[in-house]
Structure formats: structure tokens, C-alpha cells
Amino acid sequence: MPILSVRHVTTYRYRRPVAFGEHRIMFRPRDSYDQRLIEATLDIAPQPSALRWMFDVFGNCVAVATFEGRSDSLTFTCGITLDHTPEHAPVFPLAPNATHYPFGYGAGDMPDLSRSIERQWPDTRNEVDAWARSFIPAEGRIPTQDLLADMTRSVRRNFTYLARSEKGVQDPVTTLRLKRGSCRDFAVLMMEGVRALGMAARFVSGYLYNPRNDRDRHVGGGSTHAWLQVYLPGAGWIEFDPTNGIVGNRDLIRVAVARDPAQAVPLYGSYFGLGSDDLGMRVEVEVVEKSTLPPVTAPEPVR
């Protein structure tokens, strides 16, 4: 059970001092049985006039900062330490009716899962639908875990990862046609594919642990990372990272989950000034393994 430490620095720079609107920061990991938060810190420069904490509709922890005065830069430095329990060879204890695809969700789950099953992007020629169904054998029955693992690893094997600085997510049909995109593009493509098969999927934002930045092991480090979860009866929400072909939580640090990527943006806010005042943003993320457990017994939000 490695102890992982994350340092995430985001810096905005401006041509002249500007005023700032409200900023929402989503960096604090979700405590769970497979990752236990030990410590979390948040430093903001210039210091905000107020900082409050809240849970959003999905239970993600969000910090909301407000500011007075002006500055030509704005920096957010987030630090977390957590105990991470990886699943190196995940075997999901699926309910008997869900061991093979196709399967259906129970009546008690459907009211809560229905919005996560709905398709969110247009697919007028059913290209994403056809791609998802290409993983189903002619006889129409396949172990559910094999189906999702094949889809996850196919993206890693057949698509090219490209870091994109543009905001938002690439249309899944475009990702499928180009066979290239960022981690968030691949996550949304697979989400739409899974939804086309009638399964519930949601977007995950967080961090990727990649020792020594080994590109043979993983791509997508050095910034925030994105993947998806699929709800499987008997197992619950299971992680799938199509960018790296990861099934299960190995090397994935979960921060936020959402139905749509726009609901899990790690940091967003506004400034008051001209468009030409914006000199850009720089993001630095470092994830390392710590050799010893820090002497911190319980996490407390920074206020």
C-alpha cells in the first residue's frame, strides 16, 4: 500500500494587474476503501479574501475562493498525501445476472443510474455505437469484464495520445475518426461507447502515478488525468483508463466524479480585464511515492 504525494501548481499570468472573480478548486481526493487521504494543503497567492468549502451534487469536495484587489498573477498550489491501495489484477465480484453482457440493472438502481446511461453527444451515423458493438461476438454473449477490458485496451493500442491545451472535450465521433486525442477525449469516447451498450458510465478527474515518467508504462502524467467508471451490479463503480489500458484503480488517484466532464473541471474562475491581458496558464503536477508514512493522523480542510 504505497503512500503517494501529489504537488499540483497552477499559475495564471496577466499583462497588467487585473481583478479576480470567484474561483472553484476541485483537488481534494475522495476518501474511500482504496485511497485514504492523510493530508491536504492549499496555498493561493495572492491570498483570497475568503475561502469556503462545500460538497457538490456528486459529493466532490470543492473549495470556493473570492478575492479583493488586483494582481498580474494568480497561483494555486495544492498538496496531497494519501494511502493508495492498488488492484493489480482486479476481479470484480459481479452479480449472477451481470457476469455476461447483455445484462440489465435492477429497478431499484435505475432511477439513480438513468442519467449516467443517457448518451450526451450526437452520433448521427451511429459510428460510436458501431465501434462499441464491434467488441461483442457474433453470438452476442461475452463476459462483461472481458468486454470492458477489451474496449479499454483497444483505445490504448489503436489510438494516439496527444496532450491538448484547448478547453473542453473533443467530440467522441471526431476522436473515433482521428484515432487521437487527450485523456479526457478517450474517457468521453469510451463513456459514450459504454452508454451505447446500455451501461452506466461517469467521468473521473484525478491524477496518474507514473514512476520516473516512464512512457512505456503510462502516458498522460505531468498534469491532471481523466478516465471513467462503469457501474456493474455486484461490484459497483469500477475504474477504466482507456488512455493507458488500465482496468481497476492501479496508479489512479480519484479526485472527482461527474456525469459530464464540465462538472469535474479541477480549477475554473474569472478575471476582470481585457482579453489581451491573459498571458496564459501553466500547470505542473508531480506524483511521487513516499518511503515513510507522514506523521499526520487526520485530514482537515484548509480554511
PDB file of C-alpha atoms in Angstrom:
ATOM      1  CA  MET A   1       0.000   0.000   0.000  1.00  0.00           C
ATOM      2  CA  PRO A   2       2.177   2.885  -1.240  1.00  0.00           C
ATOM      3  CA  ILE A   3       1.977   6.359   0.235  1.00  0.00           C
ATOM      4  CA  LEU A   4       1.634   8.777  -2.696  1.00  0.00           C
ATOM      5  CA  SER A   5       2.285  12.504  -2.619  1.00  0.00           C
ATOM      6  CA  VAL A   6       0.903  14.957  -5.195  1.00  0.00           C
ATOM      7  CA  ARG A   7       2.003  18.548  -5.806  1.00  0.00           C
ATOM      8  CA  HIS A   8      -0.208  20.441  -8.240  1.00  0.00           C
ATOM      9  CA  VAL A   9       0.656  24.047  -9.156  1.00  0.00           C
ATOM     10  CA  THR A  10      -1.466  26.192 -11.494  1.00  0.00           C
ATOM     11  CA  THR A  11      -0.279  29.698 -12.372  1.00  0.00           C
ATOM     12  CA  TYR A  12      -2.167  32.343 -14.370  1.00  0.00           C
ATOM     13  CA  ARG A  13      -0.264  35.399 -15.661  1.00  0.00           C
ATOM     14  CA  TYR A  14      -1.599  38.725 -16.939  1.00  0.00           C
ATOM     15  CA  ARG A  15      -0.154  41.663 -18.872  1.00  0.00           C
ATOM     16  CA  ARG A  16      -1.259  44.096 -16.158  1.00  0.00           C
ATOM     17  CA  PRO A  17      -2.891  43.780 -12.720  1.00  0.00           C
ATOM     18  CA  VAL A  18      -6.472  42.524 -13.011  1.00  0.00           C
ATOM     19  CA  ALA A  19      -9.281  41.835 -10.557  1.00  0.00           C
ATOM     20  CA  PHE A  20     -10.482  38.282  -9.963  1.00  0.00           C
ATOM     21  CA  GLY A  21     -13.924  36.748  -9.777  1.00  0.00           C
ATOM     22  CA  GLU A  22     -14.842  33.641  -7.814  1.00  0.00           C
ATOM     23  CA  HIS A  23     -12.637  30.582  -8.366  1.00  0.00           C
ATOM     24  CA  ARG A  24     -13.696  26.982  -7.691  1.00  0.00           C
ATOM     25  CA  ILE A  25     -10.946  24.473  -6.862  1.00  0.00           C
ATOM     26  CA  MET A  26     -11.543  20.722  -7.053  1.00  0.00           C
ATOM     27  CA  PHE A  27      -8.345  18.990  -5.916  1.00  0.00           C
ATOM     28  CA  ARG A  28      -9.130  17.179  -2.661  1.00  0.00           C
ATOM     29  CA  PRO A  29      -9.338  13.379  -3.301  1.00  0.00           C
ATOM     30  CA  ARG A  30     -12.377  11.344  -2.376  1.00  0.00           C
ATOM     31  CA  ASP A  31     -11.785   9.150   0.674  1.00  0.00           C
ATOM     32  CA  SER A  32     -12.611   5.509   0.015  1.00  0.00           C
ATOM     33  CA  TYR A  33     -11.631   1.960   0.902  1.00  0.00           C
ATOM     34  CA  ASP A  34      -8.909   2.042  -1.796  1.00  0.00           C
ATOM     35  CA  GLN A  35      -7.468   5.506  -1.095  1.00  0.00           C
ATOM     36  CA  ARG A  36      -7.244   7.164   2.306  1.00  0.00           C
ATOM     37  CA  LEU A  37      -6.447  10.864   2.476  1.00  0.00           C
ATOM     38  CA  ILE A  38      -3.720  11.637   5.001  1.00  0.00           C
ATOM     39  CA  GLU A  39      -3.040  15.321   4.394  1.00  0.00           C
ATOM     40  CA  ALA A  40      -4.233  18.097   2.095  1.00  0.00           C
ATOM     41  CA  THR A  41      -2.943  21.662   1.773  1.00  0.00           C
ATOM     42  CA  LEU A  42      -3.954  24.575  -0.413  1.00  0.00           C
ATOM     43  CA  ASP A  43      -1.950  27.794  -0.816  1.00  0.00           C
ATOM     44  CA  ILE A  44      -3.213  30.662  -3.001  1.00  0.00           C
ATOM     45  CA  ALA A  45      -1.250  33.770  -3.993  1.00  0.00           C
ATOM     46  CA  PRO A  46      -2.413  36.462  -3.743  1.00  0.00           C
ATOM     47  CA  GLN A  47      -4.295  35.318  -0.675  1.00  0.00           C
ATOM     48  CA  PRO A  48      -8.080  35.241  -1.166  1.00  0.00           C
ATOM     49  CA  SER A  49     -10.330  37.427   0.961  1.00  0.00           C
ATOM     50  CA  ALA A  50     -12.441  34.352   1.718  1.00  0.00           C
ATOM     51  CA  LEU A  51     -12.168  30.591   1.223  1.00  0.00           C
ATOM     52  CA  ARG A  52     -15.086  28.244   1.880  1.00  0.00           C
ATOM     53  CA  TRP A  53     -15.620  24.529   1.363  1.00  0.00           C
ATOM     54  CA  MET A  54     -18.634  22.628   0.045  1.00  0.00           C
ATOM     55  CA  PHE A  55     -19.737  19.312  -1.453  1.00  0.00           C
ATOM     56  CA  ASP A  56     -21.209  19.391  -4.949  1.00  0.00           C
ATOM     57  CA  VAL A  57     -24.140  17.291  -6.189  1.00  0.00           C
ATOM     58  CA  PHE A  58     -21.843  14.278  -6.719  1.00  0.00           C
ATOM     59  CA  GLY A  59     -20.225  14.523  -3.279  1.00  0.00           C
ATOM     60  CA  ASN A  60     -16.976  16.014  -4.596  1.00  0.00           C
ATOM     61  CA  CYS A  61     -15.170  18.390  -2.238  1.00  0.00           C
ATOM     62  CA  VAL A  62     -14.924  21.902  -3.696  1.00  0.00           C
ATOM     63  CA  ALA A  63     -13.098  24.982  -2.369  1.00  0.00           C
ATOM     64  CA  VAL A  64     -14.502  28.371  -3.394  1.00  0.00           C
ATOM     65  CA  ALA A  65     -12.149  31.381  -3.264  1.00  0.00           C
ATOM     66  CA  THR A  66     -13.091  35.049  -3.556  1.00  0.00           C
ATOM     67  CA  PHE A  67     -10.649  37.926  -3.950  1.00  0.00           C
ATOM     68  CA  GLU A  68     -10.179  41.647  -3.380  1.00  0.00           C
ATOM     69  CA  GLY A  69      -7.609  43.866  -5.054  1.00  0.00           C
ATOM     70  CA  ARG A  70      -5.647  43.254  -8.240  1.00  0.00           C
ATOM     71  CA  SER A  71      -2.597  41.273  -9.333  1.00  0.00           C
ATOM     72  CA  ASP A  72      -0.726  40.345 -12.514  1.00  0.00           C
ATOM     73  CA  SER A  73      -0.568  36.683 -11.452  1.00  0.00           C
ATOM     74  CA  LEU A  74      -2.635  34.114  -9.590  1.00  0.00           C
ATOM     75  CA  THR A  75      -1.152  30.849  -8.278  1.00  0.00           C
ATOM     76  CA  PHE A  76      -2.812  27.820  -6.709  1.00  0.00           C
ATOM     77  CA  THR A  77      -0.501  25.288  -5.025  1.00  0.00           C
ATOM     78  CA  CYS A  78      -2.228  22.092  -3.929  1.00  0.00           C
ATOM     79  CA  GLY A  79      -0.558  19.308  -1.973  1.00  0.00           C
ATOM     80  CA  ILE A  80      -1.993  15.945  -1.001  1.00  0.00           C
ATOM     81  CA  THR A  81      -0.678  12.799   0.645  1.00  0.00           C
ATOM     82  CA  LEU A  82      -2.691   9.596   0.582  1.00  0.00           C
ATOM     83  CA  ASP A  83      -2.517   5.887   1.260  1.00  0.00           C
ATOM     84  CA  HIS A  84      -3.319   4.167  -2.030  1.00  0.00           C
ATOM     85  CA  THR A  85      -4.324   0.500  -2.293  1.00  0.00           C
ATOM     86  CA  PRO A  86      -3.851  -0.661  -5.905  1.00  0.00           C
ATOM     87  CA  GLU A  87      -5.730  -3.514  -7.522  1.00  0.00           C
ATOM     88  CA  HIS A  88      -3.030  -5.157  -9.653  1.00  0.00           C
ATOM     89  CA  ALA A  89      -5.265  -7.926 -11.008  1.00  0.00           C
ATOM     90  CA  PRO A  90      -8.814  -6.797 -10.339  1.00  0.00           C
ATOM     91  CA  VAL A  91     -11.502  -9.465 -10.302  1.00  0.00           C
ATOM     92  CA  PHE A  92     -14.935  -7.946  -9.929  1.00  0.00           C
ATOM     93  CA  PRO A  93     -17.496  -9.891  -7.863  1.00  0.00           C
ATOM     94  CA  LEU A  94     -20.349  -9.362 -10.315  1.00  0.00           C
ATOM     95  CA  ALA A  95     -23.951 -10.225  -9.551  1.00  0.00           C
ATOM     96  CA  PRO A  96     -25.006 -13.500 -11.229  1.00  0.00           C
ATOM     97  CA  ASN A  97     -27.167 -11.674 -13.798  1.00  0.00           C
ATOM     98  CA  ALA A  98     -24.284  -9.328 -14.779  1.00  0.00           C
ATOM     99  CA  THR A  99     -21.425 -11.780 -15.332  1.00  0.00           C
ATOM    100  CA  HIS A 100     -22.140 -11.751 -19.086  1.00  0.00           C
ATOM    101  CA  TYR A 101     -23.298  -8.994 -21.428  1.00  0.00           C
ATOM    102  CA  PRO A 102     -26.052  -8.115 -22.133  1.00  0.00           C
ATOM    103  CA  PHE A 103     -27.485  -7.603 -18.666  1.00  0.00           C
ATOM    104  CA  GLY A 104     -29.958  -5.221 -17.067  1.00  0.00           C
ATOM    105  CA  TYR A 105     -29.944  -3.049 -13.964  1.00  0.00           C
ATOM    106  CA  GLY A 106     -32.432  -3.621 -11.155  1.00  0.00           C
ATOM    107  CA  ALA A 107     -35.496  -1.445 -10.751  1.00  0.00           C
ATOM    108  CA  GLY A 108     -34.085  -0.009  -7.527  1.00  0.00           C
ATOM    109  CA  ASP A 109     -30.910   1.244  -9.265  1.00  0.00           C
ATOM    110  CA  MET A 110     -32.399   2.650 -12.456  1.00  0.00           C
ATOM    111  CA  PRO A 111     -33.715   5.971 -11.043  1.00  0.00           C
ATOM    112  CA  ASP A 112     -30.174   6.852  -9.915  1.00  0.00           C
ATOM    113  CA  LEU A 113     -28.340   5.429 -12.943  1.00  0.00           C
ATOM    114  CA  SER A 114     -30.584   6.608 -15.772  1.00  0.00           C
ATOM    115  CA  ARG A 115     -28.830   9.935 -16.401  1.00  0.00           C
ATOM    116  CA  SER A 116     -25.469   8.132 -16.500  1.00  0.00           C
ATOM    117  CA  ILE A 117     -26.811   5.779 -19.180  1.00  0.00           C
ATOM    118  CA  GLU A 118     -28.123   8.581 -21.438  1.00  0.00           C
ATOM    119  CA  ARG A 119     -25.965   9.478 -24.431  1.00  0.00           C
ATOM    120  CA  GLN A 120     -24.596  13.024 -24.136  1.00  0.00           C
ATOM    121  CA  TRP A 121     -23.103  13.578 -27.625  1.00  0.00           C
ATOM    122  CA  PRO A 122     -24.637  13.362 -31.124  1.00  0.00           C
ATOM    123  CA  ASP A 123     -23.839  10.241 -33.128  1.00  0.00           C
ATOM    124  CA  THR A 124     -25.989  10.727 -36.226  1.00  0.00           C
ATOM    125  CA  ARG A 125     -24.313   7.954 -38.234  1.00  0.00           C
ATOM    126  CA  ASN A 126     -24.106   5.583 -35.243  1.00  0.00           C
ATOM    127  CA  GLU A 127     -20.311   5.470 -35.518  1.00  0.00           C
ATOM    128  CA  VAL A 128     -19.683   5.298 -31.776  1.00  0.00           C
ATOM    129  CA  ASP A 129     -22.495   2.770 -31.471  1.00  0.00           C
ATOM    130  CA  ALA A 130     -20.906   0.566 -34.167  1.00  0.00           C
ATOM    131  CA  TRP A 131     -17.477   0.883 -32.524  1.00  0.00           C
ATOM    132  CA  ALA A 132     -18.852  -0.242 -29.158  1.00  0.00           C
ATOM    133  CA  ARG A 133     -20.732  -3.188 -30.686  1.00  0.00           C
ATOM    134  CA  SER A 134     -17.620  -4.342 -32.544  1.00  0.00           C
ATOM    135  CA  PHE A 135     -16.398  -5.745 -29.216  1.00  0.00           C
ATOM    136  CA  ILE A 136     -19.414  -8.064 -28.940  1.00  0.00           C
ATOM    137  CA  PRO A 137     -19.001 -11.500 -30.587  1.00  0.00           C
ATOM    138  CA  ALA A 138     -21.430 -12.719 -33.230  1.00  0.00           C
ATOM    139  CA  GLU A 139     -23.230 -14.983 -30.782  1.00  0.00           C
ATOM    140  CA  GLY A 140     -23.970 -11.907 -28.667  1.00  0.00           C
ATOM    141  CA  ARG A 141     -22.771 -13.158 -25.260  1.00  0.00           C
ATOM    142  CA  ILE A 142     -19.437 -12.196 -23.691  1.00  0.00           C
ATOM    143  CA  PRO A 143     -18.142 -11.969 -20.108  1.00  0.00           C
ATOM    144  CA  THR A 144     -18.836  -8.422 -19.000  1.00  0.00           C
ATOM    145  CA  GLN A 145     -15.341  -7.908 -17.631  1.00  0.00           C
ATOM    146  CA  ASP A 146     -13.771  -9.108 -20.892  1.00  0.00           C
ATOM    147  CA  LEU A 147     -15.940  -6.758 -22.936  1.00  0.00           C
ATOM    148  CA  LEU A 148     -14.947  -3.675 -20.925  1.00  0.00           C
ATOM    149  CA  ALA A 149     -11.290  -4.690 -20.690  1.00  0.00           C
ATOM    150  CA  ASP A 150     -11.122  -5.235 -24.476  1.00  0.00           C
ATOM    151  CA  MET A 151     -12.631  -1.812 -25.125  1.00  0.00           C
ATOM    152  CA  THR A 152     -10.235  -0.144 -22.660  1.00  0.00           C
ATOM    153  CA  ARG A 153      -7.122  -1.782 -24.086  1.00  0.00           C
ATOM    154  CA  SER A 154      -8.195  -1.230 -27.681  1.00  0.00           C
ATOM    155  CA  VAL A 155      -8.025   2.549 -27.189  1.00  0.00           C
ATOM    156  CA  ARG A 156      -4.551   2.259 -25.694  1.00  0.00           C
ATOM    157  CA  ARG A 157      -3.420   0.011 -28.552  1.00  0.00           C
ATOM    158  CA  ASN A 158      -5.041   1.737 -31.557  1.00  0.00           C
ATOM    159  CA  PHE A 159      -5.290   5.433 -30.649  1.00  0.00           C
ATOM    160  CA  THR A 160      -2.560   8.067 -30.312  1.00  0.00           C
ATOM    161  CA  TYR A 161      -2.374  10.145 -27.139  1.00  0.00           C
ATOM    162  CA  LEU A 162      -1.887  13.902 -27.614  1.00  0.00           C
ATOM    163  CA  ALA A 163      -1.900  16.462 -24.810  1.00  0.00           C
ATOM    164  CA  ARG A 164      -4.318  19.248 -25.765  1.00  0.00           C
ATOM    165  CA  SER A 165      -4.233  22.704 -24.177  1.00  0.00           C
ATOM    166  CA  GLU A 166      -7.651  23.667 -25.557  1.00  0.00           C
ATOM    167  CA  LYS A 167     -10.525  23.827 -23.116  1.00  0.00           C
ATOM    168  CA  GLY A 168     -13.322  21.310 -23.241  1.00  0.00           C
ATOM    169  CA  VAL A 169     -13.593  17.851 -24.738  1.00  0.00           C
ATOM    170  CA  GLN A 170     -13.264  16.690 -28.333  1.00  0.00           C
ATOM    171  CA  ASP A 171     -16.429  15.302 -29.907  1.00  0.00           C
ATOM    172  CA  PRO A 172     -16.335  11.484 -29.493  1.00  0.00           C
ATOM    173  CA  VAL A 173     -17.048  10.954 -33.211  1.00  0.00           C
ATOM    174  CA  THR A 174     -14.052  13.169 -34.032  1.00  0.00           C
ATOM    175  CA  THR A 175     -11.870  11.205 -31.600  1.00  0.00           C
ATOM    176  CA  LEU A 176     -13.011   7.953 -33.207  1.00  0.00           C
ATOM    177  CA  ARG A 177     -12.331   9.190 -36.750  1.00  0.00           C
ATOM    178  CA  LEU A 178      -8.932  10.741 -35.966  1.00  0.00           C
ATOM    179  CA  LYS A 179      -7.912   7.967 -33.568  1.00  0.00           C
ATOM    180  CA  ARG A 180      -6.106  10.510 -31.467  1.00  0.00           C
ATOM    181  CA  GLY A 181      -6.875  12.770 -28.538  1.00  0.00           C
ATOM    182  CA  SER A 182      -6.207  13.592 -24.898  1.00  0.00           C
ATOM    183  CA  CYS A 183      -7.066  11.511 -21.842  1.00  0.00           C
ATOM    184  CA  ARG A 184     -10.363  13.334 -21.400  1.00  0.00           C
ATOM    185  CA  ASP A 185     -11.224  12.730 -25.077  1.00  0.00           C
ATOM    186  CA  PHE A 186     -10.584   8.989 -24.714  1.00  0.00           C
ATOM    187  CA  ALA A 187     -12.576   8.860 -21.471  1.00  0.00           C
ATOM    188  CA  VAL A 188     -15.596  10.505 -23.113  1.00  0.00           C
ATOM    189  CA  LEU A 189     -15.366   8.268 -26.184  1.00  0.00           C
ATOM    190  CA  MET A 190     -15.447   5.143 -24.032  1.00  0.00           C
ATOM    191  CA  MET A 191     -18.196   6.592 -21.832  1.00  0.00           C
ATOM    192  CA  GLU A 192     -20.367   7.102 -24.896  1.00  0.00           C
ATOM    193  CA  GLY A 193     -19.497   3.613 -26.148  1.00  0.00           C
ATOM    194  CA  VAL A 194     -20.421   2.046 -22.816  1.00  0.00           C
ATOM    195  CA  ARG A 195     -23.652   4.041 -22.705  1.00  0.00           C
ATOM    196  CA  ALA A 196     -24.470   2.875 -26.248  1.00  0.00           C
ATOM    197  CA  LEU A 197     -24.426  -0.660 -24.815  1.00  0.00           C
ATOM    198  CA  GLY A 198     -26.884   0.339 -22.065  1.00  0.00           C
ATOM    199  CA  MET A 199     -24.408   0.578 -19.191  1.00  0.00           C
ATOM    200  CA  ALA A 200     -23.994   3.498 -16.775  1.00  0.00           C
ATOM    201  CA  ALA A 201     -20.723   5.424 -17.000  1.00  0.00           C
ATOM    202  CA  ARG A 202     -19.351   8.551 -15.372  1.00  0.00           C
ATOM    203  CA  PHE A 203     -16.315  10.782 -15.833  1.00  0.00           C
ATOM    204  CA  VAL A 204     -13.424  10.768 -13.347  1.00  0.00           C
ATOM    205  CA  SER A 205     -10.840  13.511 -12.852  1.00  0.00           C
ATOM    206  CA  GLY A 206      -7.698  12.974 -10.822  1.00  0.00           C
ATOM    207  CA  TYR A 207      -4.012  12.165 -11.025  1.00  0.00           C
ATOM    208  CA  LEU A 208      -1.848   9.457 -12.568  1.00  0.00           C
ATOM    209  CA  TYR A 209       1.110   7.923 -10.760  1.00  0.00           C
ATOM    210  CA  ASN A 210       3.854   7.125 -13.256  1.00  0.00           C
ATOM    211  CA  PRO A 211       7.225   6.287 -11.667  1.00  0.00           C
ATOM    212  CA  ARG A 212      10.083   8.123 -13.375  1.00  0.00           C
ATOM    213  CA  ASN A 213       7.673   9.384 -16.069  1.00  0.00           C
ATOM    214  CA  ASP A 214       8.001   6.046 -17.851  1.00  0.00           C
ATOM    215  CA  ARG A 215       6.141   6.452 -21.174  1.00  0.00           C
ATOM    216  CA  ASP A 216       6.353   2.711 -21.756  1.00  0.00           C
ATOM    217  CA  ARG A 217       4.187   2.306 -18.655  1.00  0.00           C
ATOM    218  CA  HIS A 218       1.817   5.276 -18.838  1.00  0.00           C
ATOM    219  CA  VAL A 219       1.096   8.450 -20.794  1.00  0.00           C
ATOM    220  CA  GLY A 220      -0.795  11.483 -19.543  1.00  0.00           C
ATOM    221  CA  GLY A 221       1.301  12.340 -16.484  1.00  0.00           C
ATOM    222  CA  GLY A 222       2.549  15.832 -15.649  1.00  0.00           C
ATOM    223  CA  SER A 223      -0.959  17.264 -15.489  1.00  0.00           C
ATOM    224  CA  THR A 224      -4.364  16.212 -14.228  1.00  0.00           C
ATOM    225  CA  HIS A 225      -5.671  12.960 -15.680  1.00  0.00           C
ATOM    226  CA  ALA A 226      -9.091  11.668 -16.737  1.00  0.00           C
ATOM    227  CA  TRP A 227     -10.707   8.251 -17.041  1.00  0.00           C
ATOM    228  CA  LEU A 228     -14.140   6.729 -16.407  1.00  0.00           C
ATOM    229  CA  GLN A 229     -16.094   4.456 -14.112  1.00  0.00           C
ATOM    230  CA  VAL A 230     -18.729   1.911 -15.159  1.00  0.00           C
ATOM    231  CA  TYR A 231     -21.423   0.717 -12.775  1.00  0.00           C
ATOM    232  CA  LEU A 232     -21.522  -3.088 -12.582  1.00  0.00           C
ATOM    233  CA  PRO A 233     -24.097  -4.872 -10.391  1.00  0.00           C
ATOM    234  CA  GLY A 234     -22.400  -6.620  -7.511  1.00  0.00           C
ATOM    235  CA  ALA A 235     -19.136  -4.675  -7.940  1.00  0.00           C
ATOM    236  CA  GLY A 236     -20.271  -1.036  -8.020  1.00  0.00           C
ATOM    237  CA  TRP A 237     -18.369   1.720  -9.824  1.00  0.00           C
ATOM    238  CA  ILE A 238     -15.220   0.250 -11.450  1.00  0.00           C
ATOM    239  CA  GLU A 239     -12.338   2.279 -12.942  1.00  0.00           C
ATOM    240  CA  PHE A 240     -11.290   2.043 -16.603  1.00  0.00           C
ATOM    241  CA  ASP A 241      -8.492   4.199 -18.056  1.00  0.00           C
ATOM    242  CA  PRO A 242      -8.538   3.847 -21.868  1.00  0.00           C
ATOM    243  CA  THR A 243      -5.544   6.173 -22.250  1.00  0.00           C
ATOM    244  CA  ASN A 244      -3.295   3.618 -20.550  1.00  0.00           C
ATOM    245  CA  GLY A 245      -5.329   0.431 -20.836  1.00  0.00           C
ATOM    246  CA  ILE A 246      -5.763   0.254 -17.043  1.00  0.00           C
ATOM    247  CA  VAL A 247      -8.596  -1.834 -15.607  1.00  0.00           C
ATOM    248  CA  GLY A 248      -9.080  -1.123 -11.903  1.00  0.00           C
ATOM    249  CA  ASN A 249      -7.549   1.626  -9.798  1.00  0.00           C
ATOM    250  CA  ARG A 250      -3.831   0.858 -10.247  1.00  0.00           C
ATOM    251  CA  ASP A 251      -1.857   4.146 -10.374  1.00  0.00           C
ATOM    252  CA  LEU A 252      -5.078   6.216 -10.484  1.00  0.00           C
ATOM    253  CA  ILE A 253      -5.810   8.810  -7.791  1.00  0.00           C
ATOM    254  CA  ARG A 254      -9.508   9.684  -7.854  1.00  0.00           C
ATOM    255  CA  VAL A 255     -10.422  13.301  -7.094  1.00  0.00           C
ATOM    256  CA  ALA A 256     -13.836  13.952  -8.631  1.00  0.00           C
ATOM    257  CA  VAL A 257     -16.599  12.035 -10.403  1.00  0.00           C
ATOM    258  CA  ALA A 258     -19.337  13.531 -12.558  1.00  0.00           C
ATOM    259  CA  ARG A 259     -21.891  12.678 -15.206  1.00  0.00           C
ATOM    260  CA  ASP A 260     -20.310  15.181 -17.608  1.00  0.00           C
ATOM    261  CA  PRO A 261     -16.655  16.384 -17.863  1.00  0.00           C
ATOM    262  CA  ALA A 262     -17.737  20.022 -17.474  1.00  0.00           C
ATOM    263  CA  GLN A 263     -18.851  19.155 -13.926  1.00  0.00           C
ATOM    264  CA  ALA A 264     -15.373  17.948 -12.897  1.00  0.00           C
ATOM    265  CA  VAL A 265     -13.069  20.764 -14.014  1.00  0.00           C
ATOM    266  CA  PRO A 266     -10.181  20.871 -11.488  1.00  0.00           C
ATOM    267  CA  LEU A 267      -9.988  24.683 -11.423  1.00  0.00           C
ATOM    268  CA  TYR A 268     -12.003  27.431 -13.025  1.00  0.00           C
ATOM    269  CA  GLY A 269     -12.806  31.076 -12.384  1.00  0.00           C
ATOM    270  CA  SER A 270     -12.834  34.512 -13.969  1.00  0.00           C
ATOM    271  CA  TYR A 271     -10.938  37.787 -14.096  1.00  0.00           C
ATOM    272  CA  PHE A 272     -11.978  41.336 -14.913  1.00  0.00           C
ATOM    273  CA  GLY A 273      -9.921  42.860 -17.701  1.00  0.00           C
ATOM    274  CA  LEU A 274      -9.302  42.764 -21.440  1.00  0.00           C
ATOM    275  CA  GLY A 275      -8.917  39.542 -23.378  1.00  0.00           C
ATOM    276  CA  SER A 276      -5.413  40.666 -24.327  1.00  0.00           C
ATOM    277  CA  ASP A 277      -4.458  40.811 -20.625  1.00  0.00           C
ATOM    278  CA  ASP A 278      -4.388  37.000 -20.446  1.00  0.00           C
ATOM    279  CA  LEU A 279      -0.812  35.710 -20.867  1.00  0.00           C
ATOM    280  CA  GLY A 280      -1.759  32.087 -20.382  1.00  0.00           C
ATOM    281  CA  MET A 281      -1.765  29.374 -17.766  1.00  0.00           C
ATOM    282  CA  ARG A 282       0.893  26.919 -16.633  1.00  0.00           C
ATOM    283  CA  VAL A 283       0.132  23.632 -14.880  1.00  0.00           C
ATOM    284  CA  GLU A 284       2.685  21.453 -13.097  1.00  0.00           C
ATOM    285  CA  VAL A 285       1.789  18.138 -11.481  1.00  0.00           C
ATOM    286  CA  GLU A 286       4.203  15.817  -9.712  1.00  0.00           C
ATOM    287  CA  VAL A 287       3.138  12.482  -8.215  1.00  0.00           C
ATOM    288  CA  VAL A 288       5.758  10.570  -6.205  1.00  0.00           C
ATOM    289  CA  GLU A 289       5.841   7.666  -3.805  1.00  0.00           C
ATOM    290  CA  LYS A 290       6.895   8.471  -0.250  1.00  0.00           C
ATOM    291  CA  SER A 291       9.016   5.937   1.590  1.00  0.00           C
ATOM    292  CA  THR A 292       7.532   6.588   5.013  1.00  0.00           C
ATOM    293  CA  LEU A 293       4.147   7.480   6.381  1.00  0.00           C
ATOM    294  CA  PRO A 294       3.897  11.173   7.344  1.00  0.00           C
ATOM    295  CA  PRO A 295       3.025  11.902  10.991  1.00  0.00           C
ATOM    296  CA  VAL A 296      -0.481  13.126  10.164  1.00  0.00           C
ATOM    297  CA  THR A 297      -3.435  11.278  11.615  1.00  0.00           C
ATOM    298  CA  ALA A 298      -6.478  13.021  10.158  1.00  0.00           C
ATOM    299  CA  PRO A 299      -7.049  15.395   7.230  1.00  0.00           C
ATOM    300  CA  GLU A 300      -8.577  18.786   7.880  1.00  0.00           C
ATOM    301  CA  PRO A 301      -9.727  21.143   5.104  1.00  0.00           C
ATOM    302  CA  VAL A 302      -7.674  24.341   4.787  1.00  0.00           C
ATOM    303  CA  ARG A 303      -9.883  27.288   5.625  1.00  0.00           C
TER     304      ARG A 303
END
